[in-house]
Coordinates of C-alpha atoms in Angstrom, one line a residue:
Chain P
M1 CA -132.2 -48.1 -4.1
W2 CA -128.6 -46.5 -3.9
V3 CA -126.6 -47.8 -0.9
K4 CA -124.2 -45.5 0.9
Q5 CA -121.3 -47.2 0.9
I6 CA -118.2 -45.9 3.5
S7 CA -114.7 -46.3 2.1
I8 CA -111.5 -46.0 4.5
F9 CA -108.2 -45.1 3.7
L10 CA -105.9 -47.5 5.4
E11 CA -102.2 -48.0 5.8
N12 CA -101.0 -51.7 5.1
K13 CA -99.8 -52.4 8.9
S14 CA -101.1 -54.6 11.5
G15 CA -104.1 -53.4 13.7
R16 CA -105.6 -50.9 11.3
L17 CA -108.5 -52.9 10.3
A18 CA -109.0 -54.1 13.7
S19 CA -109.0 -50.5 15.0
V20 CA -111.7 -49.4 12.2
C21 CA -114.1 -52.5 13.5
R22 CA -113.6 -51.7 17.0
I23 CA -114.7 -48.0 16.6
L24 CA -117.8 -49.2 14.6
A25 CA -118.5 -51.9 17.8
D26 CA -118.2 -49.0 20.2
N27 CA -120.6 -47.1 18.6
D28 CA -123.2 -50.1 17.9
I29 CA -123.1 -49.9 14.0
N30 CA -123.4 -53.3 12.3
I31 CA -121.3 -54.4 9.0
R32 CA -123.4 -55.9 6.6
A33 CA -120.9 -56.3 3.9
L34 CA -117.4 -55.4 3.5
S35 CA -114.3 -55.8 0.9
I36 CA -110.6 -54.3 0.9
A37 CA -109.0 -53.6 -2.3
D38 CA -105.2 -53.5 -1.5
T39 CA -101.8 -52.6 -2.8
S40 CA -98.4 -52.7 -1.7
D41 CA -98.3 -50.0 0.5
F42 CA -102.0 -48.7 1.2
G43 CA -105.8 -50.6 1.2
I44 CA -109.1 -49.1 0.7
L45 CA -111.5 -50.6 3.3
R46 CA -115.0 -50.1 1.9
L47 CA -118.4 -50.9 4.2
I48 CA -122.0 -51.3 4.1
V49 CA -123.1 -50.6 7.5
N50 CA -126.5 -50.0 9.0
Q51 CA -125.8 -46.6 9.8
P52 CA -123.9 -45.0 7.3
E53 CA -123.7 -41.4 8.3
K54 CA -123.3 -42.2 11.7
A55 CA -120.2 -44.4 10.6
Y56 CA -118.9 -41.9 8.5
Q57 CA -119.2 -39.5 11.4
V58 CA -117.3 -41.6 13.9
L59 CA -114.7 -42.7 11.9
K60 CA -113.4 -39.4 10.9
E61 CA -113.5 -37.8 14.5
Q62 CA -111.3 -40.9 14.8
G63 CA -108.9 -39.0 12.3
F64 CA -109.5 -42.0 9.2
T65 CA -109.9 -40.5 6.1
V66 CA -113.5 -41.5 4.6
S67 CA -115.5 -40.8 1.8
E68 CA -119.0 -41.9 0.8
T69 CA -119.7 -43.7 -2.3
D70 CA -123.1 -44.7 -3.8
V71 CA -123.2 -48.1 -4.7
V72 CA -126.2 -50.7 -5.6
A73 CA -127.0 -54.1 -4.2
V74 CA -128.4 -56.5 -6.6
E75 CA -130.2 -59.9 -5.6
I76 CA -128.6 -62.7 -7.6
P77 CA -130.2 -66.5 -7.6
D78 CA -128.3 -68.5 -5.1
A79 CA -127.3 -71.2 -7.8
P80 CA -124.8 -71.4 -10.5
G81 CA -125.1 -69.1 -13.2
G82 CA -126.6 -66.8 -11.2
L83 CA -123.7 -64.1 -10.7
A84 CA -123.0 -64.7 -14.9
Q85 CA -126.5 -63.7 -15.8
V86 CA -126.5 -60.3 -14.2
L87 CA -123.1 -59.8 -15.3
E88 CA -123.9 -60.7 -19.1
I89 CA -127.2 -58.2 -18.8
L90 CA -124.4 -55.4 -18.1
A91 CA -121.7 -56.4 -20.4
Q92 CA -124.3 -56.2 -23.2
K93 CA -125.2 -52.7 -22.3
E94 CA -121.3 -52.3 -22.2
I95 CA -121.7 -51.1 -18.6
N96 CA -118.2 -51.3 -16.9
I97 CA -118.0 -52.5 -13.5
E98 CA -115.6 -50.7 -11.0
Y99 CA -115.7 -53.3 -8.3
L100 CA -118.2 -55.7 -6.8
Y101 CA -118.2 -57.9 -3.7
A102 CA -120.4 -60.2 -2.0
F103 CA -122.8 -59.4 1.1
V104 CA -122.5 -61.3 4.1
S105 CA -126.1 -62.6 4.5
K106 CA -128.9 -63.6 2.2
S107 CA -132.1 -61.7 1.2
A108 CA -134.7 -64.9 1.0
G109 CA -132.7 -67.5 -0.3
N110 CA -130.6 -65.4 -2.7
A111 CA -127.6 -64.1 -2.6
L112 CA -126.2 -60.2 -2.6
V113 CA -123.7 -58.6 -4.3
M114 CA -122.5 -54.9 -3.9
L115 CA -122.0 -53.3 -7.7
K116 CA -120.1 -49.8 -8.2
V117 CA -120.3 -48.8 -11.8
E118 CA -120.0 -45.3 -13.3
D119 CA -123.5 -45.0 -14.1
L120 CA -125.8 -46.3 -11.3
E121 CA -129.1 -45.4 -13.1
S122 CA -128.5 -47.2 -16.2
A123 CA -127.6 -50.0 -14.3
V124 CA -130.4 -50.6 -11.8
E125 CA -132.5 -49.7 -14.8
V126 CA -131.4 -52.4 -17.4
L127 CA -131.2 -55.0 -14.3
T128 CA -134.6 -54.7 -13.2
Q129 CA -135.8 -54.7 -17.0
N130 CA -134.0 -57.8 -17.2
G131 CA -136.0 -59.2 -13.8
I132 CA -133.0 -59.0 -11.4
R133 CA -134.4 -57.3 -8.4
V134 CA -132.9 -54.3 -6.5
P135 CA -133.2 -54.6 -3.3
S136 CA -134.2 -50.8 -1.5
T137 CA -131.8 -49.1 0.6
G138 CA -134.0 -49.6 3.7
E139 CA -134.0 -53.1 2.9
I140 CA -129.7 -53.7 2.8
Y141 CA -129.6 -51.0 5.9
R142 CA -132.1 -53.8 7.9
I143 CA -130.7 -57.1 6.8
Chain Z
M1 CA -47.2 -33.2 -4.7
Y2 CA -47.9 -29.5 -4.9
W3 CA -49.0 -28.0 -8.3
N4 CA -48.6 -24.1 -6.8
R5 CA -45.9 -24.6 -4.4
E6 CA -45.6 -20.7 -4.0
M7 CA -49.4 -20.4 -2.8
E8 CA -49.6 -23.4 -1.1
C9 CA -46.9 -23.0 1.1
M10 CA -46.7 -19.3 1.6
P11 CA -45.4 -18.5 5.1
P12 CA -48.6 -17.4 7.2
E13 CA -47.4 -13.7 7.6
Q14 CA -47.0 -13.0 4.1
K15 CA -50.4 -14.8 3.3
K16 CA -52.5 -12.6 5.7
K17 CA -50.9 -9.5 3.6
L18 CA -52.6 -11.6 0.6
Q19 CA -55.7 -12.1 2.1
L20 CA -56.2 -8.6 3.6
E21 CA -55.3 -7.1 0.3
R22 CA -57.9 -9.6 -1.9
L23 CA -60.5 -8.9 1.4
Q24 CA -60.0 -4.9 0.6
Q25 CA -60.2 -5.4 -3.1
L26 CA -63.4 -7.8 -2.7
V27 CA -65.2 -5.1 -0.5
Q28 CA -64.7 -2.5 -2.8
R29 CA -65.5 -4.3 -5.7
V30 CA -69.2 -5.6 -4.3
Y31 CA -69.5 -2.2 -2.9
E32 CA -69.7 -0.7 -6.3
T33 CA -71.2 -3.4 -8.4
V34 CA -73.6 -5.5 -6.3
P35 CA -76.8 -3.0 -5.2
H36 CA -77.7 -5.8 -2.6
Y37 CA -74.2 -5.6 -0.8
Q38 CA -74.0 -1.8 -1.2
R39 CA -77.1 -1.5 0.3
I40 CA -76.3 -3.4 3.4
L41 CA -72.9 -1.9 4.0
R42 CA -74.7 1.5 3.9
E43 CA -77.2 0.2 6.3
M44 CA -74.2 -1.1 8.6
G45 CA -72.3 2.1 7.7
V46 CA -69.3 0.1 6.8
K47 CA -67.1 1.8 4.0
P48 CA -64.7 -0.5 2.1
H49 CA -61.8 1.7 3.9
D50 CA -63.1 0.3 7.1
I51 CA -61.5 -2.9 6.5
R52 CA -57.8 -2.3 7.6
S53 CA -57.1 -5.9 8.8
L54 CA -58.5 -9.3 8.7
D55 CA -60.2 -8.6 11.8
D56 CA -62.3 -6.1 10.4
L57 CA -63.9 -9.3 8.5
A58 CA -66.6 -9.6 11.3
K59 CA -67.9 -6.4 10.6
L60 CA -68.8 -7.3 7.1
P61 CA -72.5 -8.7 7.0
F62 CA -73.6 -12.6 6.3
T63 CA -74.9 -13.6 3.3
T64 CA -77.1 -16.8 3.7
K65 CA -78.8 -19.3 1.0
D66 CA -82.0 -16.7 1.4
D67 CA -80.1 -14.1 0.2
L68 CA -79.5 -16.1 -2.7
R69 CA -82.6 -16.9 -3.4
R70 CA -84.2 -13.6 -3.5
A71 CA -81.3 -12.3 -6.1
Y72 CA -82.8 -15.2 -8.3
P73 CA -81.3 -15.6 -10.8
F74 CA -78.6 -13.3 -11.3
N75 CA -78.8 -10.1 -9.6
L76 CA -75.9 -11.0 -7.2
F77 CA -73.5 -11.1 -10.3
A78 CA -71.1 -8.3 -9.8
R79 CA -70.2 -8.4 -13.6
P80 CA -72.4 -8.0 -16.6
M81 CA -73.9 -10.8 -18.6
K82 CA -71.4 -10.5 -21.3
D83 CA -68.4 -11.0 -19.0
I84 CA -70.0 -14.1 -17.5
V85 CA -68.9 -17.0 -19.3
R86 CA -71.0 -20.1 -17.6
V87 CA -73.5 -20.5 -15.0
H88 CA -73.9 -23.6 -12.9
A89 CA -77.2 -23.9 -10.3
S90 CA -77.6 -26.0 -7.3
S91 CA -80.6 -27.1 -5.1
G92 CA -82.4 -24.1 -3.8
T93 CA -84.6 -24.4 -0.7
T94 CA -87.7 -23.8 -2.9
G95 CA -88.6 -25.2 -6.5
K96 CA -86.2 -22.6 -7.9
P97 CA -82.4 -23.6 -8.0
T98 CA -79.6 -21.3 -7.0
V99 CA -77.6 -20.1 -9.7
V100 CA -74.2 -18.9 -9.5
G101 CA -71.8 -16.9 -12.6
Y102 CA -68.3 -17.4 -13.5
T103 CA -66.0 -15.2 -15.8
A104 CA -63.1 -16.5 -18.0
E105 CA -61.1 -15.3 -14.5
D106 CA -63.3 -17.3 -12.2
I107 CA -62.9 -20.7 -14.4
A108 CA -59.1 -19.9 -14.6
V109 CA -58.9 -20.0 -10.5
W110 CA -61.5 -22.6 -10.3
S111 CA -59.4 -24.9 -12.5
E112 CA -56.4 -23.8 -10.6
V113 CA -57.6 -25.0 -7.2
C114 CA -59.1 -28.1 -8.6
A115 CA -55.5 -28.9 -10.1
R116 CA -54.2 -28.4 -6.8
S117 CA -56.7 -30.8 -5.5
L118 CA -56.0 -33.2 -7.4
A119 CA -51.9 -32.8 -7.0
C120 CA -52.5 -33.0 -3.5
A121 CA -53.9 -36.6 -3.5
G122 CA -51.2 -37.7 -5.5
V123 CA -52.4 -37.4 -9.2
T124 CA -50.1 -36.2 -11.8
D125 CA -50.0 -35.8 -15.9
N126 CA -49.4 -39.5 -16.4
D127 CA -52.6 -40.6 -14.5
I128 CA -56.2 -41.4 -16.7
I129 CA -59.1 -39.8 -14.7
Q130 CA -62.3 -41.0 -14.8
I131 CA -64.9 -38.5 -13.9
A132 CA -68.0 -40.2 -12.8
Y133 CA -69.4 -36.9 -11.2
G134 CA -72.4 -35.1 -13.0
Y135 CA -71.8 -32.9 -15.5
G136 CA -74.0 -30.2 -16.4
L137 CA -75.6 -27.6 -13.9
F138 CA -74.1 -29.3 -10.9
T139 CA -70.3 -28.1 -10.7
G140 CA -69.0 -31.7 -9.7
G141 CA -68.2 -33.1 -13.0
L142 CA -67.0 -29.7 -14.9
G143 CA -65.3 -28.5 -11.8
I144 CA -62.8 -31.4 -11.8
H145 CA -62.9 -31.7 -15.4
Y146 CA -60.8 -28.6 -15.7
G147 CA -58.6 -28.8 -12.8
A148 CA -57.5 -32.5 -14.5
E149 CA -57.3 -31.1 -17.5
K150 CA -54.9 -28.1 -16.4
L151 CA -52.8 -31.0 -14.5
G152 CA -52.4 -32.8 -17.7
A153 CA -54.2 -35.9 -17.0
T154 CA -56.1 -37.6 -19.5
V155 CA -59.6 -37.0 -18.7
V156 CA -62.4 -39.6 -19.2
P157 CA -65.5 -37.5 -19.1
I158 CA -68.2 -40.4 -18.5
S159 CA -70.2 -38.4 -16.0
T160 CA -73.2 -40.5 -13.5
G161 CA -74.6 -43.9 -14.1
N162 CA -74.0 -46.9 -16.4
T163 CA -72.0 -48.7 -13.8
K164 CA -71.2 -51.7 -15.9
R165 CA -69.8 -49.6 -18.7
Q166 CA -67.8 -47.3 -16.1
I167 CA -66.5 -50.6 -15.2
M168 CA -65.7 -52.0 -18.8
L169 CA -63.9 -48.6 -19.7
M170 CA -61.7 -48.6 -16.6
Q171 CA -60.3 -52.1 -17.4
D172 CA -60.0 -51.3 -21.0
F173 CA -58.4 -47.3 -20.9
G174 CA -56.5 -48.4 -17.6
T175 CA -58.1 -45.9 -15.5
T176 CA -55.8 -45.0 -12.4
V177 CA -58.2 -42.1 -11.1
I178 CA -61.9 -42.3 -10.2
A179 CA -63.9 -39.1 -9.3
C180 CA -67.3 -39.4 -7.9
T181 CA -69.3 -39.6 -4.5
P182 CA -68.2 -42.4 -1.8
S183 CA -71.7 -43.9 -2.1
Y184 CA -71.3 -44.5 -6.0
A185 CA -67.6 -45.8 -5.3
L186 CA -69.3 -48.6 -2.7
H187 CA -71.7 -49.2 -5.4
L188 CA -68.9 -49.7 -8.1
A189 CA -67.2 -52.3 -5.9
E190 CA -70.6 -54.2 -5.4
V191 CA -71.1 -54.1 -9.4
M192 CA -67.1 -55.0 -10.0
E193 CA -67.9 -58.4 -7.8
E194 CA -70.8 -59.3 -9.5
M195 CA -69.0 -58.9 -12.5
E196 CA -66.2 -61.0 -11.2
V197 CA -63.9 -57.9 -11.6
D198 CA -60.8 -58.0 -9.5
P199 CA -60.2 -54.3 -8.2
V200 CA -56.2 -55.7 -7.7
R201 CA -56.1 -56.3 -11.2
L202 CA -57.2 -52.4 -12.5
R203 CA -55.0 -49.8 -12.5
L204 CA -56.9 -47.8 -10.4
R205 CA -54.9 -46.5 -7.4
I206 CA -56.4 -42.9 -6.2
G207 CA -60.5 -42.2 -5.4
I208 CA -61.5 -38.5 -5.4
F209 CA -64.5 -38.6 -3.3
G210 CA -66.9 -35.6 -2.4
A211 CA -70.5 -33.9 -2.7
E212 CA -71.9 -35.9 0.1
P213 CA -70.4 -36.5 3.6
W214 CA -68.7 -39.6 4.3
S215 CA -66.9 -40.9 7.1
K216 CA -63.3 -42.1 7.4
N217 CA -64.7 -45.9 8.2
L218 CA -66.6 -45.9 5.2
G219 CA -63.4 -44.7 3.4
R220 CA -61.6 -47.1 4.9
E221 CA -64.0 -49.8 3.4
I222 CA -63.8 -48.2 0.1
E223 CA -59.7 -48.4 0.0
Q224 CA -60.2 -52.1 1.0
K225 CA -62.8 -52.8 -1.5
L226 CA -61.4 -50.9 -4.7
N227 CA -57.3 -51.3 -3.5
I228 CA -57.2 -47.7 -3.9
L229 CA -56.3 -44.6 -1.8
A230 CA -59.3 -42.7 -0.8
V231 CA -59.5 -38.7 -0.3
D232 CA -61.9 -36.4 0.4
I233 CA -62.8 -32.9 -1.7
Y234 CA -64.8 -30.1 -0.4
G235 CA -66.8 -27.7 -2.2
L236 CA -70.0 -26.1 -2.9
S237 CA -71.2 -24.2 -5.7
E238 CA -72.0 -20.8 -3.8
I239 CA -68.3 -20.5 -3.4
M240 CA -66.8 -22.3 -6.4
G241 CA -68.0 -25.9 -6.5
P242 CA -65.2 -28.6 -5.9
G243 CA -61.8 -27.4 -4.9
V244 CA -62.4 -25.2 -2.0
A245 CA -60.7 -27.6 0.1
M246 CA -58.6 -31.3 -0.1
E247 CA -57.6 -33.5 2.1
C248 CA -53.8 -34.6 2.0
P249 CA -52.7 -38.1 2.0
Y250 CA -51.3 -37.3 5.9
D251 CA -55.3 -37.6 7.1
M252 CA -55.1 -34.3 9.2
G253 CA -58.4 -32.7 7.6
L254 CA -58.9 -30.7 4.6
H255 CA -56.8 -27.8 3.3
I256 CA -59.0 -24.8 2.2
F257 CA -57.2 -22.8 -0.7
D258 CA -57.3 -19.7 1.8
D259 CA -55.9 -17.5 -0.7
H260 CA -58.8 -17.5 -2.4
F261 CA -61.3 -18.6 0.0
L262 CA -61.1 -17.1 3.3
P263 CA -62.7 -19.4 6.0
E264 CA -64.1 -18.4 9.4
I265 CA -65.7 -20.6 12.0
I266 CA -69.0 -18.7 13.9
D267 CA -71.3 -19.7 16.6
P268 CA -74.5 -20.7 14.2
E269 CA -76.9 -19.1 16.8
T270 CA -75.0 -15.7 17.8
G271 CA -73.1 -15.3 14.2
E272 CA -70.0 -14.8 16.9
Q273 CA -66.6 -15.6 15.2
L274 CA -65.2 -18.9 17.1
P275 CA -61.3 -19.5 17.4
Y276 CA -59.5 -22.4 15.9
G277 CA -59.9 -25.8 17.2
E278 CA -63.9 -24.8 18.1
K279 CA -66.7 -26.6 16.5
G280 CA -69.3 -24.3 14.5
E281 CA -70.5 -23.3 11.3
L282 CA -68.0 -22.7 8.5
V283 CA -68.3 -19.3 6.9
I284 CA -66.5 -18.5 3.5
T285 CA -65.7 -15.3 2.0
T286 CA -64.7 -15.5 -1.7
L287 CA -61.5 -13.5 -1.9
S288 CA -60.8 -13.8 -5.7
K289 CA -64.3 -14.2 -7.0
Q290 CA -65.2 -11.9 -10.1
G291 CA -68.6 -13.2 -11.5
F292 CA -70.4 -14.2 -7.9
P293 CA -68.1 -12.8 -5.3
L294 CA -70.1 -13.5 -1.8
L295 CA -68.7 -12.0 1.9
R296 CA -69.2 -14.5 4.5
Y297 CA -71.1 -17.0 2.9
R298 CA -73.1 -19.2 5.8
T299 CA -72.1 -22.7 4.2
R300 CA -74.2 -24.7 7.1
D301 CA -71.6 -26.8 7.2
V302 CA -70.2 -27.8 10.9
T303 CA -66.6 -28.1 11.2
I304 CA -63.4 -27.1 13.2
L305 CA -60.9 -25.3 11.9
H306 CA -57.1 -26.0 12.4
E307 CA -53.9 -23.9 12.0
E308 CA -51.1 -26.1 12.9
P309 CA -48.8 -26.9 10.3
C310 CA -49.3 -30.1 8.3
P311 CA -46.3 -32.4 7.5
C312 CA -47.4 -32.2 3.9
G313 CA -46.1 -28.7 4.0
R314 CA -49.1 -26.4 3.0
T315 CA -49.9 -23.8 5.0
H316 CA -53.4 -23.3 4.2
V317 CA -56.3 -23.5 7.4
R318 CA -57.2 -27.1 7.5
M319 CA -60.9 -27.9 8.5
S320 CA -61.8 -31.5 9.3
R321 CA -64.4 -33.4 7.6
V322 CA -67.8 -31.9 7.6
M323 CA -69.6 -33.2 11.2
G324 CA -73.1 -32.1 9.9
R325 CA -75.4 -29.2 9.1
T326 CA -77.0 -26.0 10.8
D327 CA -79.9 -26.5 8.8
D328 CA -82.1 -29.2 7.3
M329 CA -80.2 -29.8 3.9
L330 CA -79.8 -33.7 2.9
I331 CA -77.5 -34.8 0.7
I332 CA -79.1 -37.6 -1.1
R333 CA -76.9 -39.5 -3.5
G334 CA -74.8 -36.5 -3.9
V335 CA -77.9 -33.9 -4.4
N336 CA -78.9 -31.3 -2.0
V337 CA -82.0 -31.7 -0.8
F338 CA -83.9 -29.8 1.1
P339 CA -87.3 -30.7 2.9
S340 CA -88.8 -27.3 1.9
Q341 CA -88.4 -28.1 -1.7
V342 CA -90.7 -31.3 -1.4
E343 CA -93.2 -29.2 0.2
S344 CA -93.1 -26.5 -2.6
A345 CA -93.8 -29.6 -5.1
L346 CA -96.6 -30.9 -3.1
L347 CA -98.2 -27.5 -3.2
E348 CA -97.5 -26.9 -6.6
S349 CA -99.4 -30.2 -7.6
G350 CA -102.5 -29.2 -6.1
Q351 CA -103.1 -32.6 -4.9
A352 CA -101.7 -33.2 -1.2
E353 CA -101.9 -31.4 2.1
P354 CA -98.4 -30.0 3.0
H355 CA -98.2 -32.9 5.5
Y356 CA -95.1 -34.7 4.6
L357 CA -92.2 -36.7 5.8
L358 CA -88.7 -37.4 3.9
V359 CA -87.4 -41.1 4.9
V360 CA -84.1 -41.3 3.8
D361 CA -82.2 -44.6 4.4
R362 CA -79.3 -46.7 2.4
K363 CA -79.5 -49.5 0.9
G364 CA -76.6 -51.3 0.2
P365 CA -74.5 -48.5 -1.2
L366 CA -77.2 -46.4 -2.4
D367 CA -79.6 -43.7 -0.7
I368 CA -83.1 -44.2 -0.5
L369 CA -85.8 -41.3 -0.4
E370 CA -89.4 -42.1 0.5
V371 CA -91.8 -39.1 0.9
W372 CA -94.7 -39.9 3.0
V373 CA -97.9 -37.7 2.2
E374 CA -101.0 -37.9 4.3
V375 CA -103.9 -38.6 2.6
S376 CA -107.1 -36.0 3.1
E377 CA -110.2 -36.2 2.2
K378 CA -109.9 -34.1 -0.6
V379 CA -107.6 -36.1 -2.5
F380 CA -109.1 -39.5 -1.1
A381 CA -110.6 -41.9 -3.9
D382 CA -112.6 -44.9 -3.4
E383 CA -110.7 -46.8 -6.2
V384 CA -107.1 -48.3 -6.1
R385 CA -106.3 -46.8 -9.7
R386 CA -107.0 -43.4 -8.7
L387 CA -105.1 -43.3 -5.8
E388 CA -102.1 -45.1 -7.3
T389 CA -102.1 -42.2 -10.1
L390 CA -102.0 -39.6 -7.5
E391 CA -99.2 -41.4 -6.0
K392 CA -97.4 -41.4 -9.4
K393 CA -98.0 -37.8 -10.1
L394 CA -96.8 -36.7 -6.8
Q395 CA -93.8 -38.8 -7.4
H396 CA -92.9 -37.1 -10.6
S397 CA -93.6 -33.6 -9.5
I398 CA -91.2 -33.9 -6.4
E399 CA -88.7 -36.2 -9.0
S400 CA -88.6 -33.2 -11.5
T401 CA -88.0 -30.7 -8.6
L402 CA -85.3 -32.5 -6.9
G403 CA -83.7 -33.9 -9.8
I404 CA -83.6 -37.6 -7.9
S405 CA -85.6 -40.4 -8.0
A406 CA -88.0 -40.8 -4.8
K407 CA -90.7 -43.1 -4.0
V408 CA -94.1 -41.2 -2.6
K409 CA -96.0 -43.6 -0.2
L410 CA -99.4 -42.4 0.9
V411 CA -100.2 -42.4 4.5
E412 CA -103.0 -42.0 6.7
P413 CA -103.6 -38.5 8.2
K414 CA -102.1 -37.5 11.6
T415 CA -99.4 -40.4 10.6
I416 CA -96.7 -37.7 10.4
E417 CA -96.0 -36.4 13.8
R418 CA -97.1 -32.5 14.4
S419 CA -94.6 -31.1 17.2
Q420 CA -95.0 -27.7 18.5
G421 CA -93.3 -25.0 16.1
K422 CA -91.2 -26.7 13.8
A423 CA -92.3 -29.8 12.4
K424 CA -90.2 -33.0 12.0
R425 CA -89.7 -33.4 8.4
V426 CA -87.0 -36.0 8.4
I427 CA -85.9 -39.4 9.3
D428 CA -82.3 -39.8 8.4
K429 CA -81.7 -43.4 9.0
R430 CA -78.3 -43.5 7.5
D431 CA -75.8 -41.9 10.0
L432 CA -73.5 -40.3 7.7
Y433 CA -71.3 -38.4 9.9
K434 CA -70.6 -41.1 12.2

């Protein structure tokens, strides 16, 4: 259920993102979802890839500062109100979202978002109780 | 204009006699009262009575900033604390500052040399002098302050900062002399322009500038912008503070008050004395200091000594404007900064690897310090908020160690060049010595 997200520290200068993507490409690693959080000086690149362990290793070998974080993928109806519904469930339980980003591809007509919250377990529990599907780890990597 | 004609214009032969006499007394004094010197002189087999001529100076040991660090805080003081009436401190090479102590006699000598310096620049008891050097542990403010009072000038002890207020007081009080760092003088000129204050309509006529190196070109720029005469004052807290040497209006370098401060130039690599006219490291022996006397202190400032007479009539040995450093010390906004201080601040914080780089630049007249710190896996967090907190923490820790503001920039690992042997810790884009 947990999905391994790879986070990479990037300086705000041209070519850094390209360089990460090139390293992944050369190692035959496919990016499933991505988001960048940035400030004026630096950014944090967050990636979901098909082979997180390998991605972690190769980026580290190339001198990047990399970390792994557990996040969860949530399936939401690809229709107006889909995301709102999921967020309201979490809000009611006072589960605070640290960040969230959308998946590149769809899963059987539904949209996918990646969620990072402090307490992943409670989040998954409350979502599934409310009929929201949380795809398995393998399912995500295979997409 | 002389303050003490007898000393300032003393015939060289007579001066040498006086210097030798004072040197002999100094060596005797430190041999008896400072365990550090007693030990070293014994190890070297040098007795006070071995100093028979000024040439014997070369037999004496050097004193370095490291010696001062090891003696922290008071172990090089030659007099009991009851005789010490004041301490000052400057940047050390680690988190601890370098502490210096003064007896009442020392303060009197310091006031005297500062009065000489001001008189040398043409300041008189009719002047109103605004002292915009920092007051406090830094020697700049209080040093000039005592000299100006001794001279009988009217002192406005405004200290640093609050530029608009500085300018308001210049207008309202009719300030005639400003004492500050040369870069602050440029800043004053800029703010005057913004405030639409015409320097020509002020009574300002002389600027006493020191605490950081500045070129003659920068001096001319300040002279034009502020409509004043800009003169260079040299000093360092280890020796005394400002007033070790002073430029006279003949533009022939700075007169070292060598009845109190005995200068030499050495080859920084070998420690060998170099003749007049050759470029090397300035070494000073404090001939008359009581509280904190130093034998052959290595200033790390690079200059040239000149003994030819100056048209102003002073017989003091002259030094060229400081041309550089023999160590990695930086002077940022008048504050001495050692890269090793940043290193100890980073290590102390426990939040960063000691891979860092100081990038110094000048934006307009003011120095900007950026400290690049590599983000290791140990401190990397997946959240922007946490990295920003880290940045602020490191910044705070560096600022409180250095005493000046700095901007921390997190960079990727291996961004900072790893050189063979000594790492490159500084990029200084300012070209201070040109």
